[in-house]
PDB file of C-alpha atoms in Angstrom:
ATOM      1  CA  MET K   1     -25.082  -6.922   0.474  1.00 57.00           C
ATOM      2  CA  ARG K   2     -26.659  -4.480   2.896  1.00 66.00           C
ATOM      3  CA  GLU K   3     -28.525  -1.455   1.614  1.00 68.00           C
ATOM      4  CA  ARG K   4     -26.789   0.952   3.993  1.00 72.00           C
ATOM      5  CA  ARG K   5     -23.017   1.098   4.178  1.00 86.00           C
ATOM      6  CA  TYR K   6     -20.721   2.737   6.757  1.00 90.00           C
ATOM      7  CA  PRO K   7     -17.225   4.236   6.352  1.00 91.00           C
ATOM      8  CA  THR K   8     -15.812   1.446   8.521  1.00 92.00           C
ATOM      9  CA  ASP K   9     -17.125  -1.298   6.235  1.00 93.00           C
ATOM     10  CA  MET K  10     -14.604  -3.314   4.276  1.00 94.00           C
ATOM     11  CA  THR K  11     -14.207  -2.976   0.545  1.00 93.00           C
ATOM     12  CA  ASP K  12     -14.225  -6.004  -1.729  1.00 93.00           C
ATOM     13  CA  ALA K  13     -10.423  -5.932  -1.868  1.00 95.00           C
ATOM     14  CA  GLU K  14     -10.111  -5.825   1.928  1.00 96.00           C
ATOM     15  CA  TRP K  15     -12.561  -8.693   2.322  1.00 96.00           C
ATOM     16  CA  ALA K  16     -10.582 -10.755  -0.207  1.00 96.00           C
ATOM     17  CA  VAL K  17      -7.511 -10.334   2.026  1.00 96.00           C
ATOM     18  CA  LEU K  18      -9.213 -11.088   5.343  1.00 96.00           C
ATOM     19  CA  GLU K  19     -11.667 -13.837   4.383  1.00 95.00           C
ATOM     20  CA  PRO K  20      -9.069 -16.652   3.885  1.00 95.00           C
ATOM     21  CA  LEU K  21      -7.619 -15.956   7.344  1.00 96.00           C
ATOM     22  CA  LEU K  22     -10.856 -16.368   9.277  1.00 95.00           C
ATOM     23  CA  PRO K  23     -11.397 -19.669  11.115  1.00 93.00           C
ATOM     24  CA  VAL K  24     -13.209 -22.452   9.321  1.00 90.00           C
ATOM     25  CA  PRO K  25     -16.944 -22.561  10.151  1.00 88.00           C
ATOM     26  CA  ALA K  26     -18.037 -25.366  12.434  1.00 84.00           C
ATOM     27  CA  CYS K  27     -20.327 -26.823   9.774  1.00 83.00           C
ATOM     28  CA  ARG K  28     -17.263 -27.606   7.598  1.00 84.00           C
ATOM     29  CA  LEU K  29     -15.318 -29.385  10.324  1.00 83.00           C
ATOM     30  CA  PRO K  30     -15.331 -33.183  10.632  1.00 86.00           C
ATOM     31  CA  ALA K  31     -17.159 -32.910  13.964  1.00 83.00           C
ATOM     32  CA  GLY K  32     -19.922 -30.971  12.261  1.00 78.00           C
ATOM     33  CA  GLY K  33     -21.981 -28.068  13.499  1.00 81.00           C
ATOM     34  CA  ARG K  34     -24.874 -25.793  12.749  1.00 86.00           C
ATOM     35  CA  PRO K  35     -24.499 -23.564   9.649  1.00 86.00           C
ATOM     36  CA  GLU K  36     -23.924 -19.921  10.413  1.00 87.00           C
ATOM     37  CA  ALA K  37     -27.044 -17.789  10.062  1.00 89.00           C
ATOM     38  CA  HIS K  38     -25.301 -14.478   9.300  1.00 92.00           C
ATOM     39  CA  PRO K  39     -22.678 -13.556   6.689  1.00 92.00           C
ATOM     40  CA  ARG K  40     -19.230 -13.258   8.175  1.00 94.00           C
ATOM     41  CA  ARG K  41     -18.537 -10.068   6.279  1.00 94.00           C
ATOM     42  CA  ASN K  42     -21.370  -8.357   8.141  1.00 94.00           C
ATOM     43  CA  VAL K  43     -20.012  -9.738  11.421  1.00 95.00           C
ATOM     44  CA  VAL K  44     -16.535  -8.306  10.787  1.00 96.00           C
ATOM     45  CA  ASP K  45     -18.021  -4.980   9.673  1.00 95.00           C
ATOM     46  CA  ALA K  46     -20.044  -4.801  12.893  1.00 96.00           C
ATOM     47  CA  ILE K  47     -16.964  -5.504  15.041  1.00 97.00           C
ATOM     48  CA  ARG K  48     -15.008  -2.828  13.186  1.00 96.00           C
ATOM     49  CA  TYR K  49     -17.910  -0.404  13.637  1.00 96.00           C
ATOM     50  CA  VAL K  50     -17.895  -0.931  17.410  1.00 96.00           C
ATOM     51  CA  ASN K  51     -14.122  -0.600  17.578  1.00 96.00           C
ATOM     52  CA  ASP K  52     -13.875   2.529  15.442  1.00 96.00           C
ATOM     53  CA  ASN K  53     -16.878   4.447  16.779  1.00 95.00           C
ATOM     54  CA  GLY K  54     -16.527   3.442  20.443  1.00 94.00           C
ATOM     55  CA  ILE K  55     -20.159   2.470  20.959  1.00 94.00           C
ATOM     56  CA  LYS K  56     -21.593  -0.112  23.328  1.00 94.00           C
ATOM     57  CA  TRP K  57     -22.230  -3.627  22.096  1.00 95.00           C
ATOM     58  CA  ARG K  58     -25.940  -3.139  22.675  1.00 95.00           C
ATOM     59  CA  ALA K  59     -25.854  -0.128  20.334  1.00 95.00           C
ATOM     60  CA  VAL K  60     -24.855  -2.106  17.226  1.00 94.00           C
ATOM     61  CA  PRO K  61     -27.022  -0.710  14.401  1.00 93.00           C
ATOM     62  CA  VAL K  62     -29.792  -2.920  13.099  1.00 91.00           C
ATOM     63  CA  ASP K  63     -28.557  -2.206   9.571  1.00 90.00           C
ATOM     64  CA  PHE K  64     -26.045  -5.045   9.947  1.00 92.00           C
ATOM     65  CA  GLY K  65     -28.936  -7.481  10.381  1.00 90.00           C
ATOM     66  CA  ILE K  66     -27.192  -9.269  13.268  1.00 93.00           C
ATOM     67  CA  PRO K  67     -28.169  -9.234  16.979  1.00 95.00           C
ATOM     68  CA  TRP K  68     -25.600  -7.573  19.162  1.00 95.00           C
ATOM     69  CA  ARG K  69     -25.177 -10.746  21.236  1.00 96.00           C
ATOM     70  CA  THR K  70     -24.138 -12.625  18.093  1.00 95.00           C
ATOM     71  CA  VAL K  71     -21.564  -9.966  17.167  1.00 96.00           C
ATOM     72  CA  TYR K  72     -20.151 -10.009  20.700  1.00 97.00           C
ATOM     73  CA  GLY K  73     -20.104 -13.816  20.625  1.00 95.00           C
ATOM     74  CA  TYR K  74     -17.904 -13.845  17.519  1.00 96.00           C
ATOM     75  CA  PHE K  75     -15.619 -11.225  19.074  1.00 97.00           C
ATOM     76  CA  GLN K  76     -15.245 -13.279  22.252  1.00 96.00           C
ATOM     77  CA  ARG K  77     -14.837 -16.700  20.609  1.00 95.00           C
ATOM     78  CA  TRP K  78     -12.210 -15.592  18.100  1.00 96.00           C
ATOM     79  CA  ARG K  79     -10.260 -13.959  20.914  1.00 96.00           C
ATOM     80  CA  ALA K  80     -10.487 -16.947  23.277  1.00 95.00           C
ATOM     81  CA  SER K  81      -9.598 -19.525  20.617  1.00 93.00           C
ATOM     82  CA  GLY K  82      -6.441 -17.684  19.559  1.00 94.00           C
ATOM     83  CA  ASP K  83      -7.719 -17.094  16.020  1.00 95.00           C
ATOM     84  CA  LEU K  84      -7.487 -13.321  16.458  1.00 96.00           C
ATOM     85  CA  ALA K  85      -3.808 -13.507  17.421  1.00 95.00           C
ATOM     86  CA  ARG K  86      -3.152 -15.863  14.482  1.00 96.00           C
ATOM     87  CA  ILE K  87      -4.859 -13.488  12.022  1.00 96.00           C
ATOM     88  CA  HIS K  88      -2.846 -10.589  13.400  1.00 96.00           C
ATOM     89  CA  ALA K  89       0.451 -12.490  13.068  1.00 95.00           C
ATOM     90  CA  GLU K  90      -0.246 -13.655   9.505  1.00 96.00           C
ATOM     91  CA  LEU K  91      -1.271 -10.171   8.386  1.00 96.00           C
ATOM     92  CA  HIS K  92       1.899  -8.755   9.910  1.00 96.00           C
ATOM     93  CA  GLU K  93       4.048 -11.083   7.809  1.00 95.00           C
ATOM     94  CA  GLN K  94       2.009 -10.309   4.689  1.00 95.00           C
ATOM     95  CA  VAL K  95       2.468  -6.562   5.183  1.00 94.00           C
ATOM     96  CA  ARG K  96       6.239  -6.934   5.476  1.00 93.00           C
ATOM     97  CA  VAL K  97       6.402  -9.102   2.345  1.00 93.00           C
ATOM     98  CA  HIS K  98       4.126  -6.605   0.586  1.00 93.00           C
ATOM     99  CA  ASP K  99       6.624  -3.828   1.399  1.00 90.00           C
ATOM    100  CA  GLY K 100       9.561  -5.918   0.172  1.00 89.00           C
ATOM    101  CA  LEU K 101      10.927  -6.805   3.613  1.00 89.00           C
ATOM    102  CA  ASN K 102      11.759 -10.011   5.410  1.00 90.00           C
ATOM    103  CA  PRO K 103       8.564 -11.506   6.876  1.00 91.00           C
ATOM    104  CA  ARG K 104      10.278 -11.881  10.259  1.00 90.00           C
ATOM    105  CA  THR K 105      11.761  -8.766  11.815  1.00 91.00           C
ATOM    106  CA  VAL K 106      14.924  -8.727  13.917  1.00 91.00           C
ATOM    107  CA  ALA K 107      14.428  -5.291  15.525  1.00 93.00           C
ATOM    108  CA  VAL K 108      11.579  -3.917  17.636  1.00 95.00           C
ATOM    109  CA  ILE K 109      10.742  -0.717  19.510  1.00 95.00           C
ATOM    110  CA  LEU K 110       9.079  -0.852  22.920  1.00 95.00           C
ATOM    111  CA  ASP K 111       6.890   1.715  24.636  1.00 94.00           C
ATOM    112  CA  SER K 112       3.890   1.988  26.948  1.00 94.00           C
ATOM    113  CA  GLN K 113       0.781   4.153  27.155  1.00 94.00           C
ATOM    114  CA  SER K 114      -1.379   4.800  30.205  1.00 95.00           C
ATOM    115  CA  VAL K 115      -5.108   5.363  29.646  1.00 96.00           C
ATOM    116  CA  LYS K 116      -7.923   6.123  32.045  1.00 96.00           C
ATOM    117  CA  GLY K 117     -10.178   3.280  33.068  1.00 95.00           C
ATOM    118  CA  ALA K 118     -13.947   3.599  33.036  1.00 95.00           C
ATOM    119  CA  GLU K 119     -16.179   2.514  35.908  1.00 94.00           C
ATOM    120  CA  THR K 120     -16.523  -0.894  34.260  1.00 93.00           C
ATOM    121  CA  VAL K 121     -12.824  -1.628  34.933  1.00 95.00           C
ATOM    122  CA  GLY K 122     -12.464  -3.528  38.206  1.00 93.00           C
ATOM    123  CA  GLN K 123     -10.113  -2.533  40.995  1.00 94.00           C
ATOM    124  CA  ASP K 124      -8.120  -5.760  40.618  1.00 93.00           C
ATOM    125  CA  THR K 125      -7.116  -4.924  37.018  1.00 94.00           C
ATOM    126  CA  ARG K 126      -6.450  -1.204  37.322  1.00 95.00           C
ATOM    127  CA  GLY K 127      -3.833   0.952  39.040  1.00 95.00           C
ATOM    128  CA  PHE K 128      -2.531   4.493  39.434  1.00 96.00           C
ATOM    129  CA  ASP K 129       0.356   5.725  37.290  1.00 94.00           C
ATOM    130  CA  GLY K 130       2.235   8.216  39.443  1.00 91.00           C
ATOM    131  CA  GLY K 131       4.214   9.600  36.518  1.00 89.00           C
ATOM    132  CA  LYS K 132       1.227  10.365  34.278  1.00 90.00           C
ATOM    133  CA  LEU K 133      -1.281  10.801  37.151  1.00 93.00           C
ATOM    134  CA  ILE K 134      -3.698   8.386  35.468  1.00 95.00           C
ATOM    135  CA  ASN K 135      -5.907   5.833  37.172  1.00 96.00           C
ATOM    136  CA  GLY K 136      -6.487   2.986  34.771  1.00 96.00           C
ATOM    137  CA  ARG K 137      -4.486   0.556  32.678  1.00 96.00           C
ATOM    138  CA  LYS K 138      -1.246   0.601  30.755  1.00 96.00           C
ATOM    139  CA  ARG K 139      -0.697  -0.676  27.215  1.00 96.00           C
ATOM    140  CA  HIS K 140       2.688  -2.131  26.305  1.00 96.00           C
ATOM    141  CA  LEU K 141       3.503  -2.191  22.589  1.00 95.00           C
ATOM    142  CA  ALA K 142       6.289  -3.812  20.588  1.00 95.00           C
ATOM    143  CA  VAL K 143       6.390  -2.659  16.952  1.00 95.00           C
ATOM    144  CA  ASP K 144       8.718  -3.271  14.042  1.00 93.00           C
ATOM    145  CA  MET K 145      10.528  -0.625  12.004  1.00 89.00           C
ATOM    146  CA  ARG K 146       7.354   0.048   9.978  1.00 89.00           C
ATOM    147  CA  GLY K 147       5.235   0.629  13.085  1.00 91.00           C
ATOM    148  CA  MET K 148       3.257  -2.614  12.851  1.00 93.00           C
ATOM    149  CA  ALA K 149       2.645  -4.214  16.251  1.00 94.00           C
ATOM    150  CA  LEU K 150       4.231  -7.568  17.030  1.00 93.00           C
ATOM    151  CA  ALA K 151       2.886  -7.911  20.573  1.00 92.00           C
ATOM    152  CA  VAL K 152       0.244  -6.127  22.635  1.00 94.00           C
ATOM    153  CA  MET K 153       0.010  -6.487  26.403  1.00 95.00           C
ATOM    154  CA  VAL K 154      -2.286  -4.651  28.835  1.00 96.00           C
ATOM    155  CA  THR K 155      -1.556  -4.413  32.567  1.00 96.00           C
ATOM    156  CA  PRO K 156      -2.610  -2.219  35.500  1.00 96.00           C
ATOM    157  CA  ALA K 157      -1.058   1.233  35.287  1.00 95.00           C
ATOM    158  CA  SER K 158       0.703   1.064  38.666  1.00 94.00           C
ATOM    159  CA  PRO K 159       3.799  -1.143  37.935  1.00 94.00           C
ATOM    160  CA  HIS K 160       6.939   0.453  36.540  1.00 92.00           C
ATOM    161  CA  ASP K 161       7.536  -0.125  32.829  1.00 92.00           C
ATOM    162  CA  SER K 162      10.568  -2.316  33.481  1.00 91.00           C
ATOM    163  CA  ILE K 163       8.509  -4.884  35.423  1.00 93.00           C
ATOM    164  CA  PRO K 164       5.938  -5.873  32.720  1.00 94.00           C
ATOM    165  CA  ALA K 165       8.697  -5.474  30.110  1.00 94.00           C
ATOM    166  CA  ARG K 166      10.284  -8.727  31.296  1.00 94.00           C
ATOM    167  CA  ASP K 167       7.104 -10.634  30.569  1.00 95.00           C
ATOM    168  CA  GLN K 168       6.727  -8.852  27.237  1.00 94.00           C
ATOM    169  CA  LEU K 169      10.297  -9.580  26.143  1.00 94.00           C
ATOM    170  CA  PHE K 170       9.937 -13.210  27.218  1.00 94.00           C
ATOM    171  CA  ARG K 171       6.803 -13.574  25.070  1.00 93.00           C
ATOM    172  CA  LEU K 172       8.587 -11.954  22.143  1.00 93.00           C
ATOM    173  CA  ARG K 173      11.470 -14.400  22.487  1.00 93.00           C
ATOM    174  CA  LEU K 174       9.054 -17.350  22.375  1.00 92.00           C
ATOM    175  CA  THR K 175       7.011 -16.124  19.397  1.00 91.00           C
ATOM    176  CA  HIS K 176       9.848 -14.401  17.499  1.00 92.00           C
ATOM    177  CA  PRO K 177      13.129 -16.248  18.144  1.00 92.00           C
ATOM    178  CA  GLU K 178      14.863 -14.207  15.431  1.00 92.00           C
ATOM    179  CA  LEU K 179      14.768 -10.964  17.465  1.00 92.00           C
ATOM    180  CA  ALA K 180      18.196  -9.464  18.075  1.00 92.00           C
ATOM    181  CA  VAL K 181      17.790  -5.851  19.220  1.00 94.00           C
ATOM    182  CA  ALA K 182      15.136  -3.692  20.892  1.00 94.00           C
ATOM    183  CA  TRP K 183      14.988   0.059  21.447  1.00 94.00           C
ATOM    184  CA  ALA K 184      13.084   1.770  24.244  1.00 92.00           C
ATOM    185  CA  ASP K 185      13.110   4.869  26.428  1.00 89.00           C
ATOM    186  CA  SER K 186      15.125   5.337  29.594  1.00 88.00           C
ATOM    187  CA  ALA K 187      12.416   3.709  31.744  1.00 89.00           C
ATOM    188  CA  TYR K 188      13.466   0.332  30.314  1.00 92.00           C
ATOM    189  CA  GLY K 189      17.109   0.797  31.320  1.00 89.00           C
ATOM    190  CA  GLY K 190      18.982  -0.407  34.387  1.00 88.00           C
ATOM    191  CA  THR K 191      18.973  -4.071  35.269  1.00 92.00           C
ATOM    192  CA  LEU K 192      16.540  -4.884  32.458  1.00 93.00           C
ATOM    193  CA  VAL K 193      19.290  -4.346  29.881  1.00 93.00           C
ATOM    194  CA  ASP K 194      21.552  -6.961  31.460  1.00 93.00           C
ATOM    195  CA  TRP K 195      18.655  -9.347  32.103  1.00 94.00           C
ATOM    196  CA  SER K 196      17.433  -9.282  28.479  1.00 93.00           C
ATOM    197  CA  HIS K 197      20.951  -9.838  27.134  1.00 93.00           C
ATOM    198  CA  THR K 198      21.845 -12.613  29.594  1.00 93.00           C
ATOM    199  CA  PHE K 199      18.654 -14.658  29.672  1.00 92.00           C
ATOM    200  CA  LEU K 200      16.992 -13.828  26.338  1.00 93.00           C
ATOM    201  CA  GLY K 201      19.883 -12.896  24.067  1.00 92.00           C
ATOM    202  CA  ILE K 202      18.195  -9.601  23.087  1.00 93.00           C
ATOM    203  CA  THR K 203      20.252  -6.408  23.001  1.00 93.00           C
ATOM    204  CA  LEU K 204      18.138  -3.718  24.658  1.00 94.00           C
ATOM    205  CA  LYS K 205      19.194  -0.155  23.872  1.00 92.00           C
ATOM    206  CA  THR K 206      17.709   2.967  25.426  1.00 90.00           C
ATOM    207  CA  VAL K 207      17.089   6.174  23.481  1.00 85.00           C
ATOM    208  CA  PRO K 208      17.558   9.070  25.913  1.00 79.00           C
ATOM    209  CA  PRO K 209      15.744  12.388  25.391  1.00 74.00           C
ATOM    210  CA  CYS K 210      17.523  15.284  23.755  1.00 70.00           C
ATOM    211  CA  LYS K 211      19.461  17.772  25.847  1.00 72.00           C
ATOM    212  CA  ASP K 212      17.392  20.703  27.108  1.00 71.00           C
ATOM    213  CA  GLN K 213      14.223  18.983  25.876  1.00 68.00           C
ATOM    214  CA  ASP K 214      11.028  20.668  27.084  1.00 69.00           C
ATOM    215  CA  GLY K 215       7.853  18.739  26.324  1.00 67.00           C
ATOM    216  CA  PHE K 216       7.366  16.288  23.471  1.00 68.00           C
ATOM    217  CA  ALA K 217      10.090  15.856  20.859  1.00 70.00           C
ATOM    218  CA  VAL K 218      10.521  13.410  17.985  1.00 71.00           C
ATOM    219  CA  LEU K 219      13.329  10.999  18.894  1.00 78.00           C
ATOM    220  CA  ALA K 220      15.196   8.463  16.811  1.00 77.00           C
ATOM    221  CA  LYS K 221      13.602   4.998  16.693  1.00 85.00           C
ATOM    222  CA  ARG K 222      10.970   5.954  19.266  1.00 87.00           C
ATOM    223  CA  TRP K 223       8.933   8.006  16.799  1.00 87.00           C
ATOM    224  CA  ARG K 224       7.854   4.758  15.155  1.00 89.00           C
ATOM    225  CA  VAL K 225       6.122   3.421  18.250  1.00 92.00           C
ATOM    226  CA  GLU K 226       4.686   6.866  19.005  1.00 91.00           C
ATOM    227  CA  ARG K 227       3.090   6.823  15.566  1.00 92.00           C
ATOM    228  CA  ALA K 228       1.665   3.370  16.257  1.00 94.00           C
ATOM    229  CA  THR K 229       0.140   4.716  19.472  1.00 94.00           C
ATOM    230  CA  SER K 230      -1.569   7.453  17.472  1.00 94.00           C
ATOM    231  CA  TRP K 231      -3.049   4.789  15.185  1.00 94.00           C
ATOM    232  CA  ILE K 232      -4.544   3.088  18.231  1.00 95.00           C
ATOM    233  CA  MET K 233      -6.128   6.316  19.449  1.00 95.00           C
ATOM    234  CA  ARG K 234      -7.891   6.840  16.122  1.00 94.00           C
ATOM    235  CA  ALA K 235     -10.312   4.099  17.157  1.00 95.00           C
ATOM    236  CA  ARG K 236     -12.587   5.671  19.757  1.00 95.00           C
ATOM    237  CA  ARG K 237     -12.996   2.413  21.627  1.00 95.00           C
ATOM    238  CA  ASN K 238      -9.317   2.724  22.609  1.00 96.00           C
ATOM    239  CA  VAL K 239      -9.458   6.323  23.827  1.00 95.00           C
ATOM    240  CA  ARG K 240     -10.447   5.011  27.263  1.00 95.00           C
ATOM    241  CA  ASP K 241     -10.414   1.473  28.618  1.00 96.00           C
ATOM    242  CA  TYR K 242     -13.988   0.239  29.042  1.00 95.00           C
ATOM    243  CA  GLU K 243     -13.355  -3.504  29.145  1.00 95.00           C
ATOM    244  CA  ARG K 244     -13.914  -5.646  32.217  1.00 94.00           C
ATOM    245  CA  LEU K 245     -11.354  -8.189  30.985  1.00 95.00           C
ATOM    246  CA  ILE K 246      -7.796  -7.311  30.066  1.00 95.00           C
ATOM    247  CA  SER K 247      -7.900  -9.797  27.206  1.00 95.00           C
ATOM    248  CA  HIS K 248     -10.770  -7.839  25.621  1.00 96.00           C
ATOM    249  CA  SER K 249      -8.713  -4.634  25.813  1.00 96.00           C
ATOM    250  CA  GLU K 250      -5.905  -6.384  23.961  1.00 96.00           C
ATOM    251  CA  ALA K 251      -8.406  -7.706  21.402  1.00 97.00           C
ATOM    252  CA  HIS K 252      -9.675  -4.211  20.559  1.00 97.00           C
ATOM    253  CA  ILE K 253      -6.109  -3.020  19.975  1.00 97.00           C
ATOM    254  CA  MET K 254      -5.484  -6.032  17.727  1.00 97.00           C
ATOM    255  CA  TRP K 255      -8.609  -5.261  15.708  1.00 97.00           C
ATOM    256  CA  THR K 256      -7.309  -1.720  15.217  1.00 97.00           C
ATOM    257  CA  PHE K 257      -4.015  -2.992  13.819  1.00 97.00           C
ATOM    258  CA  ILE K 258      -5.822  -5.608  11.715  1.00 97.00           C
ATOM    259  CA  THR K 259      -7.829  -2.808  10.100  1.00 96.00           C
ATOM    260  CA  VAL K 260      -4.642  -0.828   9.412  1.00 96.00           C
ATOM    261  CA  MET K 261      -2.806  -3.810   7.935  1.00 96.00           C
ATOM    262  CA  VAL K 262      -5.707  -4.951   5.745  1.00 96.00           C
ATOM    263  CA  ARG K 263      -6.011  -1.463   4.281  1.00 95.00           C
ATOM    264  CA  ARG K 264      -2.274  -1.321   3.658  1.00 94.00           C
ATOM    265  CA  LEU K 265      -2.336  -4.644   1.792  1.00 95.00           C
ATOM    266  CA  THR K 266      -4.911  -3.245  -0.652  1.00 94.00           C
ATOM    267  CA  ARG K 267      -2.686  -0.290  -1.556  1.00 92.00           C
ATOM    268  CA  PRO K 268       0.561  -0.131  -3.568  1.00 89.00           C
ATOM    269  CA  PRO K 269       3.727  -0.999  -1.632  1.00 85.00           C
ATOM    270  CA  ARG K 270       5.271   1.832   0.315  1.00 76.00           C
ATOM    271  CA  PRO K 271       8.517   2.977  -1.324  1.00 75.00           C
ATOM    272  CA  ARG K 272      11.633   2.879   0.765  1.00 74.00           C
ATOM    273  CA  ARG K 273      13.096   6.119   2.042  1.00 71.00           C
ATOM    274  CA  ALA K 274      15.856   7.457  -0.194  1.00 69.00           C
ATOM    275  CA  ALA K 275      17.282   9.412   2.736  1.00 72.00           C
ATOM    276  CA  PRO K 276      17.081   8.573   6.449  1.00 70.00           C
ATOM    277  CA  HIS K 277      14.449  10.195   8.648  1.00 73.00           C
ATOM    278  CA  PRO K 278      15.535  13.661   9.854  1.00 72.00           C
ATOM    279  CA  VAL K 279      15.825  12.414  13.438  1.00 73.00           C
ATOM    280  CA  GLU K 280      17.597   9.186  12.491  1.00 74.00           C
ATOM    281  CA  PRO K 281      21.405   9.108  12.332  1.00 69.00           C
ATOM    282  CA  ALA K 282      22.910   8.880   8.884  1.00 60.00           C
ATOM    283  CA  ALA K 283      24.969   5.805   9.787  1.00 53.00           C
ATOM    284  CA  MET K 284      22.856   2.849  10.914  1.00 49.00           C
ATOM    285  CA  ASP K 285      25.738   0.628  12.029  1.00 49.00           C
ATOM    286  CA  ASP K 286      23.955  -0.574  15.169  1.00 51.00           C
ATOM    287  CA  GLU K 287      20.935  -1.784  13.230  1.00 52.00           C
ATOM    288  CA  PRO K 288      21.151  -5.510  12.465  1.00 52.00           C
ATOM    289  CA  LYS K 289      21.238  -6.537   8.857  1.00 55.00           C
ATOM    290  CA  PRO K 290      18.284  -8.475   7.397  1.00 52.00           C
ATOM    291  CA  ILE K 291      18.593 -12.203   7.731  1.00 52.00           C
ATOM    292  CA  ARG K 292      17.468 -14.898   5.357  1.00 52.00           C
ATOM    293  CA  LEU K 293      15.307 -17.564   6.922  1.00 51.00           C
ATOM    294  CA  ARG K 294      15.652 -21.089   5.663  1.00 50.00           C
ATOM    295  CA  THR K 295      12.989 -23.669   6.225  1.00 48.00           C
ATOM    296  CA  LEU K 296      14.425 -27.054   7.019  1.00 47.00           C
ATOM    297  CA  GLN K 297      12.806 -29.969   5.233  1.00 49.00           C
ATOM    298  CA  PRO K 298      11.717 -32.756   7.589  1.00 48.00           C
ATOM    299  CA  ARG K 299      13.924 -35.781   7.319  1.00 46.00           C
ATOM    300  CA  ALA K 300      12.387 -39.213   7.057  1.00 46.00           C
ATOM    301  CA  ILE K 301      13.357 -41.649   9.811  1.00 44.00           C
ATOM    302  CA  ARG K 302      13.895 -45.223   8.678  1.00 46.00           C
ATOM    303  CA  LEU K 303      13.254 -47.931  11.193  1.00 47.00           C
ATOM    304  CA  ALA K 304      15.237 -51.156  11.039  1.00 46.00           C
ATOM    305  CA  PRO K 305      13.089 -54.268  10.501  1.00 49.00           C
ATOM    306  CA  ALA K 306      12.454 -56.293  13.586  1.00 49.00           C
ATOM    307  CA  VAL K 307      14.533 -59.446  13.917  1.00 47.00           C
ATOM    308  CA  LEU K 308      12.391 -62.517  14.382  1.00 45.00           C
ATOM    309  CA  SER K 309      13.775 -64.949  16.929  1.00 42.00           C
TER     310      SER K 309
END
């Protein structure tokens, strides 16, 4: 244990949740490898410190006892190997089970957020959003009914929301085949609605703004993804895009949601709402009912004995 602790450091309960999900060290694999010189808990605390405080990798405090290159190496390797996406997916299922829900959701809410890009963002991965007047990148989120992200995708800010949405919906169909309905704003309407229903089997519904709406207003379904966007902006590393690689921008957003989900798993389950949200309609007929997933047991294949001639 380190002598100095930071508010972003994990508690013992949070570490007990996250430790089993981390990849197996190389020294325990059959191929073998060099034992790790630094405790993994300090490595995760250092990554969370960078993500939450928005500092440079070279500015990692010496109190962690780990060189900044080592911390960045773990961040890059876990992202490139797919372990970060696996940890995020497993925590998402655990949070839903913890709240008494089906581990696999059938409804999602889509939205995007444009953020300014720093000088470290190259011209080939940035664009200008004419609607928001922002030069940078755009984050595309897909969250469940509790606001937990299922998919995170970062693109240049110049394309219209309906163009990257096709790629996002296609990825969701591959990773979550149980999806049935998705809600989004009017920017996702038009031909995208017919395309998602015809080729992906996903019913895409748009939530239009209220009549005579001036400025921001809380809308049905969409307030859940707006709340998730506010969770992202709590981490100062996500206030502006500083990453040279788009994959690193997505990794920082995943680390933000991992921190939120780990903290939620260490708290009592959230009680269900006795009454619907004030902006939600009283009758939820269009919302699909929860489904029960059944795991099929593998069947043994018997081979006939060969006939000797």
